[in-house]
PDB file of C-alpha atoms in Angstrom:
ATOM      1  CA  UNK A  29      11.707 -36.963  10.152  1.00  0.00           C
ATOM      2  CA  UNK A  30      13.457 -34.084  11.301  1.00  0.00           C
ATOM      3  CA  UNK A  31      12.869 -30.743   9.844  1.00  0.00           C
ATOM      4  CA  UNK A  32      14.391 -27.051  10.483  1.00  0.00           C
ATOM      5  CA  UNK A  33      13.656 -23.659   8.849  1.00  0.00           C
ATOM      6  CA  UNK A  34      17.339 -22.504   7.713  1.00  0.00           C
ATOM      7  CA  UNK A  35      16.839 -19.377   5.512  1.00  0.00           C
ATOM      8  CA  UNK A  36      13.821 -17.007   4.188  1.00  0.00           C
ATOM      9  CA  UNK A  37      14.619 -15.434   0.709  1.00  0.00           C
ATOM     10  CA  UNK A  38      13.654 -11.706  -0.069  1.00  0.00           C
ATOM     11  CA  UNK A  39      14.149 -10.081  -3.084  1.00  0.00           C
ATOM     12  CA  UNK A  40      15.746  -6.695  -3.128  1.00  0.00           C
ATOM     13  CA  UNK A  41      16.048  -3.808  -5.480  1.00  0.00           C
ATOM     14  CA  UNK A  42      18.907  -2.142  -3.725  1.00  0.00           C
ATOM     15  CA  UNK A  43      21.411  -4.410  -2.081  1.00  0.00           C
ATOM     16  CA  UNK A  44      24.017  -1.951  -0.310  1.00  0.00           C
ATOM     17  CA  UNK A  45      20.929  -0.113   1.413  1.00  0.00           C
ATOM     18  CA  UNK A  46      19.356  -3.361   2.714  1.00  0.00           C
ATOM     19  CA  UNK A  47      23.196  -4.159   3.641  1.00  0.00           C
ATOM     20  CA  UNK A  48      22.612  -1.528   5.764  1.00  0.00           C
ATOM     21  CA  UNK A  49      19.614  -1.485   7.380  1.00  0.00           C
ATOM     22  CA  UNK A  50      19.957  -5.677   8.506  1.00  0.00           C
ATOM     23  CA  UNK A  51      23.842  -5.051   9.361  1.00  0.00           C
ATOM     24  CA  UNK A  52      23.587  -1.673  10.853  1.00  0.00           C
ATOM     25  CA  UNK A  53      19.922  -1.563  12.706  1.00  0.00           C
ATOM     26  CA  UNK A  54      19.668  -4.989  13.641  1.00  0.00           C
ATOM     27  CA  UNK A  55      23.680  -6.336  13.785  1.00  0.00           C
ATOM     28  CA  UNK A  56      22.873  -9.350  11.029  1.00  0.00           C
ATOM     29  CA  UNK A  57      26.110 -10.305   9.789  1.00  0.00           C
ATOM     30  CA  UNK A  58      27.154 -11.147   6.332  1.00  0.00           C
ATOM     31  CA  UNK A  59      27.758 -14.678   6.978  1.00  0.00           C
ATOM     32  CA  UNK A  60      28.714 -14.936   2.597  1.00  0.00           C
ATOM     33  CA  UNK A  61      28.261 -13.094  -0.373  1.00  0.00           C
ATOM     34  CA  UNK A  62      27.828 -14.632  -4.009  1.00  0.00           C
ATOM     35  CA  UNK A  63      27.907 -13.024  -7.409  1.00  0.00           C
ATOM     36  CA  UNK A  64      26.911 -13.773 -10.865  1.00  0.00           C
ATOM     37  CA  UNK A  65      27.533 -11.121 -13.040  1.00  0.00           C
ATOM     38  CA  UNK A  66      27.088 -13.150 -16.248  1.00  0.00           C
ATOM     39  CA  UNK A  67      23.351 -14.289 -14.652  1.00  0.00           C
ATOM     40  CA  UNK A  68      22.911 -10.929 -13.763  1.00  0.00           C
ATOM     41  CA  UNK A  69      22.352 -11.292  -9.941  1.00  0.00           C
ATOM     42  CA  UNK A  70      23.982 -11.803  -6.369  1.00  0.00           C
ATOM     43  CA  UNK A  71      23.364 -13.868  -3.316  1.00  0.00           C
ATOM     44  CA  UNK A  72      24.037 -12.601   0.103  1.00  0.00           C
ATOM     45  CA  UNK A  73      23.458 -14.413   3.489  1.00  0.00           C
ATOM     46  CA  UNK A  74      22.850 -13.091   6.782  1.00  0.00           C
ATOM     47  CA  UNK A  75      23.144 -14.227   9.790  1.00  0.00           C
ATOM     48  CA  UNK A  76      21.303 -12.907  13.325  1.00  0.00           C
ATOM     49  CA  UNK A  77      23.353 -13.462  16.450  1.00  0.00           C
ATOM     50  CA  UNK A  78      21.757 -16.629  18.354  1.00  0.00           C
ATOM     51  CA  UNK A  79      19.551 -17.734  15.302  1.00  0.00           C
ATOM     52  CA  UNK A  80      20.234 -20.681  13.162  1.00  0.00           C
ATOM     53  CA  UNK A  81      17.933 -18.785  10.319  1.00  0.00           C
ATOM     54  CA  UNK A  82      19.546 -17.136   7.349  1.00  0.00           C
ATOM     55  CA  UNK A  83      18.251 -14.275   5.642  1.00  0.00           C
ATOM     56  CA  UNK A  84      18.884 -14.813   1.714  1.00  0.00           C
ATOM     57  CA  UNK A  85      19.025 -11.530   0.024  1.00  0.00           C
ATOM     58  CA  UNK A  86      18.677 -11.986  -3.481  1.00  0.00           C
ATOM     59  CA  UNK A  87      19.595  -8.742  -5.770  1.00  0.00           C
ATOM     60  CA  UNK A  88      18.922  -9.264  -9.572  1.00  0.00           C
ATOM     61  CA  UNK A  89      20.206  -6.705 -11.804  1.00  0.00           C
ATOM     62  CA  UNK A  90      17.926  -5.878 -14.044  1.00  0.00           C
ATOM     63  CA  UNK A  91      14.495  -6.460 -11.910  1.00  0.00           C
ATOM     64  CA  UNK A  92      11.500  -4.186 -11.847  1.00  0.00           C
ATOM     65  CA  UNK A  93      10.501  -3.225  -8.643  1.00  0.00           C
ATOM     66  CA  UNK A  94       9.187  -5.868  -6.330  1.00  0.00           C
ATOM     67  CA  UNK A  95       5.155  -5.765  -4.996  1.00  0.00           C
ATOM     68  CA  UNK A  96       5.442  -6.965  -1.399  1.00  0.00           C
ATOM     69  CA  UNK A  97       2.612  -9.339  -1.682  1.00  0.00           C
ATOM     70  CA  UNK A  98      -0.561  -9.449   0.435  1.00  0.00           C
ATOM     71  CA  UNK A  99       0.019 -12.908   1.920  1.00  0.00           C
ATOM     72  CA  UNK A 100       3.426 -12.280   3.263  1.00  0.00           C
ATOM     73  CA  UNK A 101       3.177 -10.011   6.236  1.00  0.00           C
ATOM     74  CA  UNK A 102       6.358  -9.305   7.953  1.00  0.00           C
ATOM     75  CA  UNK A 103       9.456 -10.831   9.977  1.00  0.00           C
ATOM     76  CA  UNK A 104      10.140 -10.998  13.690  1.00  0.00           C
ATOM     77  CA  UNK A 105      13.136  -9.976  15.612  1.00  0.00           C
ATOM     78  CA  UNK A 106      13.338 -10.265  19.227  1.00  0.00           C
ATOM     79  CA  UNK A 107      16.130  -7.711  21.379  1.00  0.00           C
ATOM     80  CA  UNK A 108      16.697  -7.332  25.213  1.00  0.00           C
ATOM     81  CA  UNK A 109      15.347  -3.618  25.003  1.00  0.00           C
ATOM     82  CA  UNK A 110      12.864  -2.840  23.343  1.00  0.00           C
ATOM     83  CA  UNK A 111      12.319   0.910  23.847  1.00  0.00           C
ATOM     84  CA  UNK A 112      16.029   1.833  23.169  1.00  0.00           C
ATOM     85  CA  UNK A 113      15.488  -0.184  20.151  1.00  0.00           C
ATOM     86  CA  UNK A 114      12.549   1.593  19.366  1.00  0.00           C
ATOM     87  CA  UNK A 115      14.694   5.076  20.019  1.00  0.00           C
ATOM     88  CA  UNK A 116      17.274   3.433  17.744  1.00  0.00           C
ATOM     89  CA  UNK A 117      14.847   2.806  14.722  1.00  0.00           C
ATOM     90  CA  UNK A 118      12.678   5.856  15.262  1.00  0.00           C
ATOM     91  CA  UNK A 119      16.081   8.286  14.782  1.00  0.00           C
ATOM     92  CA  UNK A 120      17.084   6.084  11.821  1.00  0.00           C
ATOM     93  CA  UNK A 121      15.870   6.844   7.938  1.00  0.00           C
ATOM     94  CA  UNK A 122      13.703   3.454   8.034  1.00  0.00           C
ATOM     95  CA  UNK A 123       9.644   4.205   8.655  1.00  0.00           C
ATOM     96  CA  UNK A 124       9.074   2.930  11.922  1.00  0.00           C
ATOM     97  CA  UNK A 125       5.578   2.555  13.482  1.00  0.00           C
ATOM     98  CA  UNK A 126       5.051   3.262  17.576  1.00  0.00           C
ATOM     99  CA  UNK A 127       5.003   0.891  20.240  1.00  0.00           C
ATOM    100  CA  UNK A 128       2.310  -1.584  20.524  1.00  0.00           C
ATOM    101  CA  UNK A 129       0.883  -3.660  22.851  1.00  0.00           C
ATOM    102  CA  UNK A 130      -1.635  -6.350  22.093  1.00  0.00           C
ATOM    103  CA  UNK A 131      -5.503  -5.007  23.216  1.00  0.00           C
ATOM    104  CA  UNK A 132      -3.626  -2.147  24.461  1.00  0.00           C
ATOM    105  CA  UNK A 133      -1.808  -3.723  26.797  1.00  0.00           C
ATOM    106  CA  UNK A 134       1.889  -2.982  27.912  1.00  0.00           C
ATOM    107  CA  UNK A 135       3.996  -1.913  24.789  1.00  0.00           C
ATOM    108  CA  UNK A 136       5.838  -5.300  23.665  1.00  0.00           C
ATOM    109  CA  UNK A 137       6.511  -4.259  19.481  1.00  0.00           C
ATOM    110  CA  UNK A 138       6.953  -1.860  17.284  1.00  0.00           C
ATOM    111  CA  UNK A 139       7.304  -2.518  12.976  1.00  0.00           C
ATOM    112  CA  UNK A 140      10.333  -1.126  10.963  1.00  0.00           C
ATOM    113  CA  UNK A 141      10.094  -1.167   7.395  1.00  0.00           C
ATOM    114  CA  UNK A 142      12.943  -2.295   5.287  1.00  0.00           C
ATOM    115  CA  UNK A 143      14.434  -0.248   2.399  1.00  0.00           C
ATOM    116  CA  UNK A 144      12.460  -2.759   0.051  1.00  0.00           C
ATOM    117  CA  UNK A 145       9.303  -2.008   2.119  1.00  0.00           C
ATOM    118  CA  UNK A 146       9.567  -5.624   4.036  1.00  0.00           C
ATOM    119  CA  UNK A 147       7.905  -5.019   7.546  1.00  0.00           C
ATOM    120  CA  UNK A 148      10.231  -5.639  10.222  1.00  0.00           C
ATOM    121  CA  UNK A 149       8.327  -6.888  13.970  1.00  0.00           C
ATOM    122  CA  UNK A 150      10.956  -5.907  16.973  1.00  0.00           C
ATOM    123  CA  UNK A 151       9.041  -7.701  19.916  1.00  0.00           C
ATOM    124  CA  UNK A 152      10.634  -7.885  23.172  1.00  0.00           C
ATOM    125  CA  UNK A 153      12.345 -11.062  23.951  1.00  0.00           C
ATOM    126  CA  UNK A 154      10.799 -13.127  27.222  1.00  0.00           C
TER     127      UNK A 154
END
């Protein structure tokens, strides 16, 4: 049997600012947006250039604020340069950690945090 990952759902609290930080930082692009006023909440999918993935952003209206849980770590994002990205995130709003290497060796990530406080991973693609 064939199977495929096509979408990872995160709830957000503030939809135009996560807009904004997948669309503008990383150049995800709204690939639709759904809403349901009278269900109080809204769908939005993203796409990232060369991935077959979707990010689901789910936005309901009258949520509390979401606990990132303990078991869910973070996503991954690979781009061809990975220090101007870095330059890129650090001079943004978004909290953004320093480069990283694994046992110290040559710097090949760095973590972003989303305006929801998701944990981006920008490794460098091979």
């Amino acid at each position: 049997m064939k199977q495929e990952l096509v979408e990872i759902c995160l709830r957000v609290r503030d939809i135009e600012a996560t807009l904004d930080f997948y669309t503008n930082l990383f150049d995800f692009e709204i690939a639709s947006r759904r809403e349901f006023p009278e269900d109080k909440f809204d769908l939005v999918y993203l796409n990232s250039p060369g991935s077959s993935v979707q990010i689901e952003l789910t936005y309901n209206y009258d949520a509390e604020p979401y606990n990132v849980g303990d078991g869910f770590s973070h996503l991954g994002v690979t781009v061809s340069d990975l220090e101007k990205m870095h330059e890129v995130c650090k001079s943004s709003a978004y909290q953004t950690g320093d480069l990283r290497g694994l046992s110290g060796g040559t710097p090949s990530y760095f973590f972003v945090t989303d305006p929801d406080g998701y944990r981006i991973e920008v490794k460098r693609a091979k």
